[in-house]
Amino acid sequence: MQMETKTYQAAVVKRYTSNPSDYTISKFPYPTIEPNQVEVSVHAASLNPIDYKRAKGLLRVLQSETLPLKLGYDVAGTITKVGTGVTQFEVGDKVYGRVKQDNVGTIAEVVAVDADALAKIPEKVPFNVAAGVGLAGLTAKQVLDSLGLDETKSLFVPAGMGGVGMFAIMLAKQHYNAKEIITTVSSEKVDRAKELGATRVIDYTKEDYTEVLKNEVDVAFDTVGDLNISKVVKPGGSVISVALLPEGNELVKLKKEVGDVNTLGKVRLEAVRRVADLVNWYNNRGFKAKNVSYRTFIMHPNGKELEETFNPLLASEKIKPVIANVYPFTIEGVQKAFAEAIDGHAAGKIIINVKD
């Protein structure tokens, strides 16, 4: 008698699409884990812009993917299996993180994850909260490190109630003790941004931040893709963007994470690298004219960074991601979650609760 294949459910798109109604849930054979991996029973996952951009097919230039696409990079859950080479975790550990590109698919009942991308969840931190940290939190931390933020510098980060923006504000206050933390939000979000730690909040519906802050800040973190951000930085200051086309070398680094490509893929990647470098040369002109350093950035998963920087802050509740909405792990729930994410006006993280 043939044994029935064990399956699990995962959120997918069956074709490249920008329509939330095309998102669905499908069954897959249970994953097998490599020696360096763990199997995680997923409790919660959060959405990020890369999720719906990937569903649109925007990452095809870097990798060949097989449809249907499993979705989700952020995860919080319980370890149910441990690879033979993993020593830092054991079955039953509660963990969270941003998975690597070849582990993508966290909006699911179970996922196989490289262990070095994960950290243990501090006691009393709910799965829904932990799920909102990975990608956005690491992006903010790694960019602020690269900007050299400290107590002597002022920071400008637009869209302070977006996923990355809110972590930048909280970290700037609680981890870097920045001299000044300035952001932009709409009228109804001003008070909340101040509660997170912003010392100055500009209501973008009433004021133009480039006029209000002209040549005023030391470093800026571009989360929205606005080249006009150069106007607010002092000569000699720095800007890092996570919203504009990455530089060619950053794309090559990302491709190394994705894995090998065939000859056609290598030719395509080289062409994209050259285009990216040309675009960044063009974008950089206004910054160079002001003697402002400008570059793009792509975050990299790092469980150790989560453990060392975020765990103490989460445990002490000095930082806590703002959750905009929590949706159930149903077809309707997944579609509504992605509709809100694509709309782009959520005040905080969008969470899919896979199980309690």
Short mmCIF file of C-alpha atoms in Angstrom, two decimals:
data_model
loop_
_atom_site.label_atom_id
_atom_site.label_comp_id
_atom_site.label_asym_id
_atom_site.label_seq_id
_atom_site.Cartn_x
_atom_site.Cartn_y
_atom_site.Cartn_z
CA MET A 1 0.00 0.00 0.00
CA GLN A 2 1.47 3.34 -1.07
CA MET A 3 1.92 5.88 1.71
CA GLU A 4 0.23 9.23 1.25
CA THR A 5 2.66 12.13 0.73
CA LYS A 6 2.63 14.56 3.63
CA THR A 7 1.74 18.08 2.46
CA TYR A 8 1.56 21.62 3.80
CA GLN A 9 -0.14 24.79 2.62
CA ALA A 10 1.58 27.97 1.41
CA ALA A 11 0.52 31.31 -0.03
CA VAL A 12 1.37 31.56 -3.73
CA VAL A 13 0.81 33.30 -7.03
CA LYS A 14 0.41 30.97 -9.99
CA ARG A 15 1.37 33.64 -12.51
CA TYR A 16 3.13 36.97 -12.30
CA THR A 17 0.51 39.47 -11.26
CA SER A 18 -0.23 42.81 -9.61
CA ASN A 19 -3.82 41.83 -8.77
CA PRO A 20 -4.40 40.81 -5.13
CA SER A 21 -7.27 38.55 -6.19
CA ASP A 22 -4.72 36.30 -7.95
CA TYR A 23 -3.06 35.39 -4.65
CA THR A 24 -4.11 32.01 -3.32
CA ILE A 25 -3.07 29.06 -1.12
CA SER A 26 -1.74 25.79 -2.53
CA LYS A 27 -0.48 22.47 -1.18
CA PHE A 28 3.14 21.28 -1.46
CA PRO A 29 5.09 18.20 -0.33
CA TYR A 30 6.68 18.70 3.07
CA PRO A 31 10.16 20.28 2.82
CA THR A 32 13.34 18.37 3.50
CA ILE A 33 16.06 20.14 5.46
CA GLU A 34 19.77 20.38 4.71
CA PRO A 35 22.37 19.88 7.47
CA ASN A 36 22.60 23.67 8.00
CA GLN A 37 18.82 24.16 8.18
CA VAL A 38 15.92 23.86 10.57
CA GLU A 39 12.26 23.16 9.91
CA VAL A 40 10.00 25.86 11.32
CA SER A 41 6.32 25.46 12.06
CA VAL A 42 5.13 28.94 11.16
CA HIS A 43 2.98 30.91 13.58
CA ALA A 44 3.15 34.30 11.85
CA ALA A 45 4.67 36.03 8.83
CA SER A 46 4.80 39.69 7.84
CA LEU A 47 4.58 41.33 4.44
CA ASN A 48 7.19 43.56 2.82
CA PRO A 49 7.24 45.42 -0.52
CA ILE A 50 9.60 42.81 -1.96
CA ASP A 51 6.80 40.22 -1.61
CA TYR A 52 4.40 41.86 -4.04
CA LYS A 53 7.21 43.15 -6.26
CA ARG A 54 8.42 39.58 -6.64
CA ALA A 55 4.86 38.47 -7.38
CA LYS A 56 4.83 41.03 -10.21
CA GLY A 57 7.96 39.38 -11.65
CA LEU A 58 10.42 42.15 -10.86
CA LEU A 59 13.11 39.73 -9.63
CA ARG A 60 13.08 37.64 -12.80
CA VAL A 61 16.06 39.55 -14.11
CA LEU A 62 18.18 38.08 -11.29
CA GLN A 63 16.86 34.55 -11.17
CA SER A 64 14.77 32.00 -12.97
CA GLU A 65 11.85 31.00 -10.78
CA THR A 66 9.34 28.23 -11.18
CA LEU A 67 5.67 29.05 -10.86
CA PRO A 68 3.77 28.93 -8.59
CA LEU A 69 5.82 31.30 -6.43
CA LYS A 70 5.73 30.74 -2.70
CA LEU A 71 5.66 34.08 -0.87
CA GLY A 72 7.10 35.58 2.30
CA TYR A 73 10.51 36.46 3.73
CA ASP A 74 9.75 37.21 7.41
CA VAL A 75 8.91 34.38 9.79
CA ALA A 76 8.20 33.62 13.44
CA GLY A 77 7.53 30.10 14.59
CA THR A 78 8.65 26.98 16.43
CA ILE A 79 11.45 24.65 15.34
CA THR A 80 10.18 21.13 14.62
CA LYS A 81 13.33 19.60 13.08
CA VAL A 82 17.05 20.41 13.30
CA GLY A 83 19.69 19.69 10.67
CA THR A 84 22.70 17.59 11.62
CA GLY A 85 25.05 20.58 11.36
CA VAL A 86 22.99 22.94 13.50
CA THR A 87 24.15 23.41 17.09
CA GLN A 88 22.57 26.71 18.20
CA PHE A 89 18.94 25.51 18.11
CA GLU A 90 16.90 22.54 19.22
CA VAL A 91 13.39 21.28 18.62
CA GLY A 92 10.86 23.46 20.43
CA ASP A 93 12.82 26.71 20.20
CA LYS A 94 10.76 29.75 19.21
CA VAL A 95 12.58 31.65 16.47
CA TYR A 96 12.22 34.57 14.09
CA GLY A 97 14.08 36.11 11.19
CA ARG A 98 14.26 37.14 7.56
CA VAL A 99 14.98 34.06 5.45
CA LYS A 100 17.42 33.94 2.56
CA GLN A 101 16.29 34.07 -1.04
CA ASP A 102 16.43 30.32 -1.58
CA ASN A 103 14.28 29.74 1.55
CA VAL A 104 11.53 32.16 0.52
CA GLY A 105 7.96 31.08 1.28
CA THR A 106 7.27 31.89 4.93
CA ILE A 107 3.55 32.58 4.48
CA ALA A 108 2.99 28.89 4.95
CA GLU A 109 2.37 26.23 7.55
CA VAL A 110 6.01 25.16 7.53
CA VAL A 111 9.29 26.33 6.01
CA ALA A 112 12.90 25.07 5.82
CA VAL A 113 15.30 27.85 6.83
CA ASP A 114 19.08 28.27 7.00
CA ALA A 115 19.72 28.37 10.74
CA ASP A 116 22.12 31.32 10.57
CA ALA A 117 19.26 33.58 9.44
CA LEU A 118 17.30 33.00 12.66
CA ALA A 119 17.40 34.08 16.30
CA LYS A 120 15.50 32.87 19.35
CA ILE A 121 12.46 34.95 20.25
CA PRO A 122 12.85 36.62 23.66
CA GLU A 123 10.44 35.49 26.37
CA LYS A 124 7.05 37.23 26.42
CA VAL A 125 7.47 38.58 22.86
CA PRO A 126 4.45 37.36 20.82
CA PHE A 127 4.94 35.62 17.48
CA ASN A 128 3.04 38.40 15.69
CA VAL A 129 5.46 40.99 17.04
CA ALA A 130 8.57 38.95 16.26
CA ALA A 131 7.33 38.28 12.73
CA GLY A 132 7.36 42.01 12.00
CA VAL A 133 11.03 42.54 12.79
CA GLY A 134 13.21 40.62 10.33
CA LEU A 135 13.50 42.37 6.99
CA ALA A 136 12.48 45.88 8.05
CA GLY A 137 14.48 45.83 11.28
CA LEU A 138 17.66 44.46 9.71
CA THR A 139 17.41 46.89 6.80
CA ALA A 140 17.18 49.84 9.19
CA LYS A 141 20.00 48.57 11.41
CA GLN A 142 22.39 47.82 8.56
CA VAL A 143 21.77 51.15 6.84
CA LEU A 144 22.15 53.19 10.03
CA ASP A 145 25.41 51.36 10.73
CA SER A 146 26.62 52.20 7.23
CA LEU A 147 25.65 55.85 7.71
CA GLY A 148 27.76 55.97 10.87
CA LEU A 149 24.87 57.28 12.92
CA ASP A 150 25.74 58.25 16.50
CA GLU A 151 24.92 60.82 19.16
CA THR A 152 26.67 63.60 17.22
CA LYS A 153 24.57 63.29 14.06
CA SER A 154 21.05 64.20 12.98
CA LEU A 155 19.04 61.75 10.87
CA PHE A 156 16.30 62.31 8.33
CA VAL A 157 14.17 59.31 7.31
CA PRO A 158 10.97 59.91 5.30
CA ALA A 159 7.83 57.78 5.69
CA GLY A 160 8.39 57.26 9.39
CA MET A 161 5.35 55.02 9.84
CA GLY A 162 6.33 52.62 7.07
CA GLY A 163 7.88 49.28 7.98
CA VAL A 164 11.52 50.31 7.58
CA GLY A 165 10.97 53.92 8.63
CA MET A 166 9.52 53.06 12.03
CA PHE A 167 12.47 50.77 12.81
CA ALA A 168 14.90 53.48 11.73
CA ILE A 169 13.27 55.91 14.16
CA MET A 170 13.16 53.45 17.06
CA LEU A 171 16.76 52.31 16.54
CA ALA A 172 18.01 55.87 16.07
CA LYS A 173 16.61 56.72 19.49
CA GLN A 174 17.15 53.53 21.47
CA HIS A 175 20.34 52.10 19.95
CA TYR A 176 22.25 55.00 18.39
CA ASN A 177 21.05 57.88 20.57
CA ALA A 178 20.99 60.18 17.51
CA LYS A 179 21.20 63.92 18.10
CA GLU A 180 17.99 64.55 16.16
CA ILE A 181 15.52 62.23 14.40
CA ILE A 182 13.37 63.83 11.70
CA THR A 183 10.67 62.18 9.62
CA THR A 184 7.66 62.83 7.40
CA VAL A 185 4.17 61.39 7.83
CA SER A 186 0.58 62.37 7.07
CA SER A 187 -1.46 64.42 9.56
CA GLU A 188 -3.10 61.51 11.37
CA LYS A 189 0.26 59.79 12.02
CA VAL A 190 2.21 62.72 13.51
CA ASP A 191 1.62 61.83 17.16
CA ARG A 192 2.44 58.16 16.62
CA ALA A 193 5.75 59.02 14.95
CA LYS A 194 6.69 61.16 17.95
CA GLU A 195 5.83 58.27 20.27
CA LEU A 196 8.28 56.07 18.35
CA GLY A 197 11.08 58.55 19.00
CA ALA A 198 11.04 61.17 16.25
CA THR A 199 12.13 64.53 17.65
CA ARG A 200 10.72 66.45 14.69
CA VAL A 201 7.84 65.36 12.47
CA ILE A 202 6.92 67.08 9.22
CA ASP A 203 3.36 66.68 7.96
CA TYR A 204 3.95 66.16 4.25
CA THR A 205 0.37 67.13 3.45
CA LYS A 206 1.10 70.65 4.71
CA GLU A 207 4.83 71.26 4.18
CA ASP A 208 7.55 70.43 1.64
CA TYR A 209 10.31 68.73 3.59
CA THR A 210 12.97 69.87 1.11
CA GLU A 211 12.16 73.50 1.93
CA VAL A 212 11.76 73.01 5.67
CA LEU A 213 15.01 71.06 6.08
CA LYS A 214 17.24 72.62 3.44
CA ASN A 215 20.92 71.75 4.16
CA GLU A 216 20.03 70.88 7.76
CA VAL A 217 20.71 67.17 8.44
CA ASP A 218 23.92 65.17 8.72
CA VAL A 219 22.72 61.87 7.26
CA ALA A 220 19.59 60.71 5.45
CA PHE A 221 18.03 57.31 4.93
CA ASP A 222 15.97 57.22 1.71
CA THR A 223 13.12 54.73 2.07
CA VAL A 224 10.89 56.13 -0.68
CA GLY A 225 13.11 56.69 -3.74
CA ASP A 226 13.18 60.50 -3.77
CA LEU A 227 16.32 62.10 -5.22
CA ASN A 228 15.24 65.44 -3.76
CA ILE A 229 16.44 64.13 -0.43
CA SER A 230 19.84 65.55 -1.44
CA LYS A 231 18.47 69.03 -0.68
CA VAL A 232 18.15 68.40 3.05
CA VAL A 233 21.66 67.06 3.69
CA LYS A 234 24.56 69.27 4.68
CA PRO A 235 27.62 69.34 2.37
CA GLY A 236 29.86 66.52 3.49
CA GLY A 237 26.87 64.46 4.67
CA SER A 238 25.68 61.04 3.52
CA VAL A 239 22.58 59.46 1.97
CA ILE A 240 21.81 55.78 1.58
CA SER A 241 18.80 54.58 -0.43
CA VAL A 242 17.00 51.24 -0.23
CA ALA A 243 14.27 52.36 -2.64
CA LEU A 244 16.18 53.20 -5.82
CA LEU A 245 17.78 50.78 -8.28
CA PRO A 246 20.78 49.20 -6.50
CA GLU A 247 24.28 49.70 -7.82
CA GLY A 248 25.64 46.98 -10.10
CA ASN A 249 27.94 45.50 -7.47
CA GLU A 250 25.05 45.25 -4.99
CA LEU A 251 23.02 43.33 -7.58
CA VAL A 252 25.93 40.95 -8.08
CA LYS A 253 26.11 40.37 -4.31
CA LEU A 254 22.39 39.66 -4.25
CA LYS A 255 22.77 37.24 -7.14
CA LYS A 256 25.38 35.31 -5.16
CA GLU A 257 22.74 34.79 -2.48
CA VAL A 258 20.22 33.61 -5.07
CA GLY A 259 22.61 31.07 -6.56
CA ASP A 260 24.14 30.04 -9.86
CA VAL A 261 22.69 31.11 -13.19
CA ASN A 262 23.10 29.70 -16.67
CA THR A 263 25.02 31.47 -19.46
CA LEU A 264 21.98 33.44 -20.58
CA GLY A 265 21.37 34.49 -17.00
CA LYS A 266 24.97 35.69 -16.64
CA VAL A 267 24.70 37.75 -19.80
CA ARG A 268 21.43 39.25 -18.58
CA LEU A 269 22.90 40.00 -15.14
CA GLU A 270 25.90 41.76 -16.70
CA ALA A 271 23.58 43.87 -18.84
CA VAL A 272 21.50 44.78 -15.78
CA ARG A 273 24.65 45.59 -13.82
CA ARG A 274 25.76 48.04 -16.48
CA VAL A 275 22.33 49.67 -16.65
CA ALA A 276 22.21 49.90 -12.85
CA ASP A 277 25.62 51.58 -12.75
CA LEU A 278 24.53 54.05 -15.44
CA VAL A 279 21.32 54.89 -13.56
CA ASN A 280 23.24 55.36 -10.31
CA TRP A 281 25.78 57.58 -12.04
CA TYR A 282 22.88 59.73 -13.24
CA ASN A 283 21.20 59.74 -9.82
CA ASN A 284 24.45 60.64 -8.09
CA ARG A 285 25.02 63.90 -9.98
CA GLY A 286 22.98 66.10 -7.63
CA PHE A 287 24.64 64.58 -4.59
CA LYS A 288 28.16 65.05 -5.96
CA ALA A 289 27.40 68.67 -6.77
CA LYS A 290 26.74 69.22 -3.04
CA ASN A 291 29.64 67.05 -1.87
CA VAL A 292 27.13 64.58 -0.39
CA SER A 293 27.96 60.87 -0.37
CA TYR A 294 25.22 58.75 -1.98
CA ARG A 295 24.85 55.03 -2.44
CA THR A 296 22.25 52.28 -2.52
CA PHE A 297 21.97 49.34 -0.18
CA ILE A 298 20.57 45.81 -0.08
CA MET A 299 20.10 44.18 3.32
CA HIS A 300 21.37 40.70 4.14
CA PRO A 301 19.78 38.19 6.55
CA ASN A 302 21.67 37.84 9.80
CA GLY A 303 20.42 35.89 12.80
CA LYS A 304 23.34 36.96 14.98
CA GLU A 305 22.48 40.62 14.40
CA LEU A 306 18.90 39.94 15.44
CA GLU A 307 20.07 38.23 18.60
CA GLU A 308 22.67 40.80 19.62
CA THR A 309 20.89 44.05 18.70
CA PHE A 310 17.17 43.36 18.57
CA ASN A 311 16.63 40.79 21.31
CA PRO A 312 17.63 43.09 24.19
CA LEU A 313 15.52 45.91 22.75
CA LEU A 314 12.51 43.64 22.18
CA ALA A 315 12.78 42.04 25.61
CA SER A 316 12.88 45.45 27.30
CA GLU A 317 10.12 46.76 25.00
CA LYS A 318 12.33 49.67 24.00
CA ILE A 319 11.37 48.83 20.45
CA LYS A 320 8.17 47.20 19.32
CA PRO A 321 6.98 47.10 15.73
CA VAL A 322 3.71 48.86 15.10
CA ILE A 323 1.23 46.36 13.67
CA ALA A 324 -1.21 47.86 11.17
CA ASN A 325 -3.39 44.78 10.72
CA VAL A 326 -3.39 41.03 11.29
CA TYR A 327 -5.04 38.74 8.73
CA PRO A 328 -5.89 35.03 8.93
CA PHE A 329 -4.11 32.42 6.82
CA THR A 330 -6.99 31.93 4.39
CA ILE A 331 -7.28 32.78 0.71
CA GLU A 332 -9.43 35.79 1.55
CA GLY A 333 -7.06 36.82 4.34
CA VAL A 334 -3.99 36.59 2.11
CA GLN A 335 -5.71 38.59 -0.64
CA LYS A 336 -6.81 41.33 1.78
CA ALA A 337 -3.33 41.49 3.34
CA PHE A 338 -1.63 41.95 -0.01
CA ALA A 339 -4.26 44.46 -1.16
CA GLU A 340 -3.40 46.61 1.86
CA ALA A 341 0.34 46.16 1.30
CA ILE A 342 0.10 47.10 -2.39
CA ASP A 343 -1.98 50.17 -1.49
CA GLY A 344 1.06 51.41 0.42
CA HIS A 345 -0.61 53.42 3.19
CA ALA A 346 -0.48 50.98 6.09
CA ALA A 347 0.72 52.53 9.35
CA GLY A 348 3.07 49.74 10.41
CA LYS A 349 3.51 46.07 9.61
CA ILE A 350 0.93 43.79 8.00
CA ILE A 351 0.90 40.35 9.62
CA ILE A 352 -0.57 37.04 8.50
CA ASN A 353 -1.40 34.84 11.48
CA VAL A 354 -0.81 31.26 10.32
CA LYS A 355 -1.68 29.65 13.64
CA ASP A 356 -2.05 30.62 17.27
#
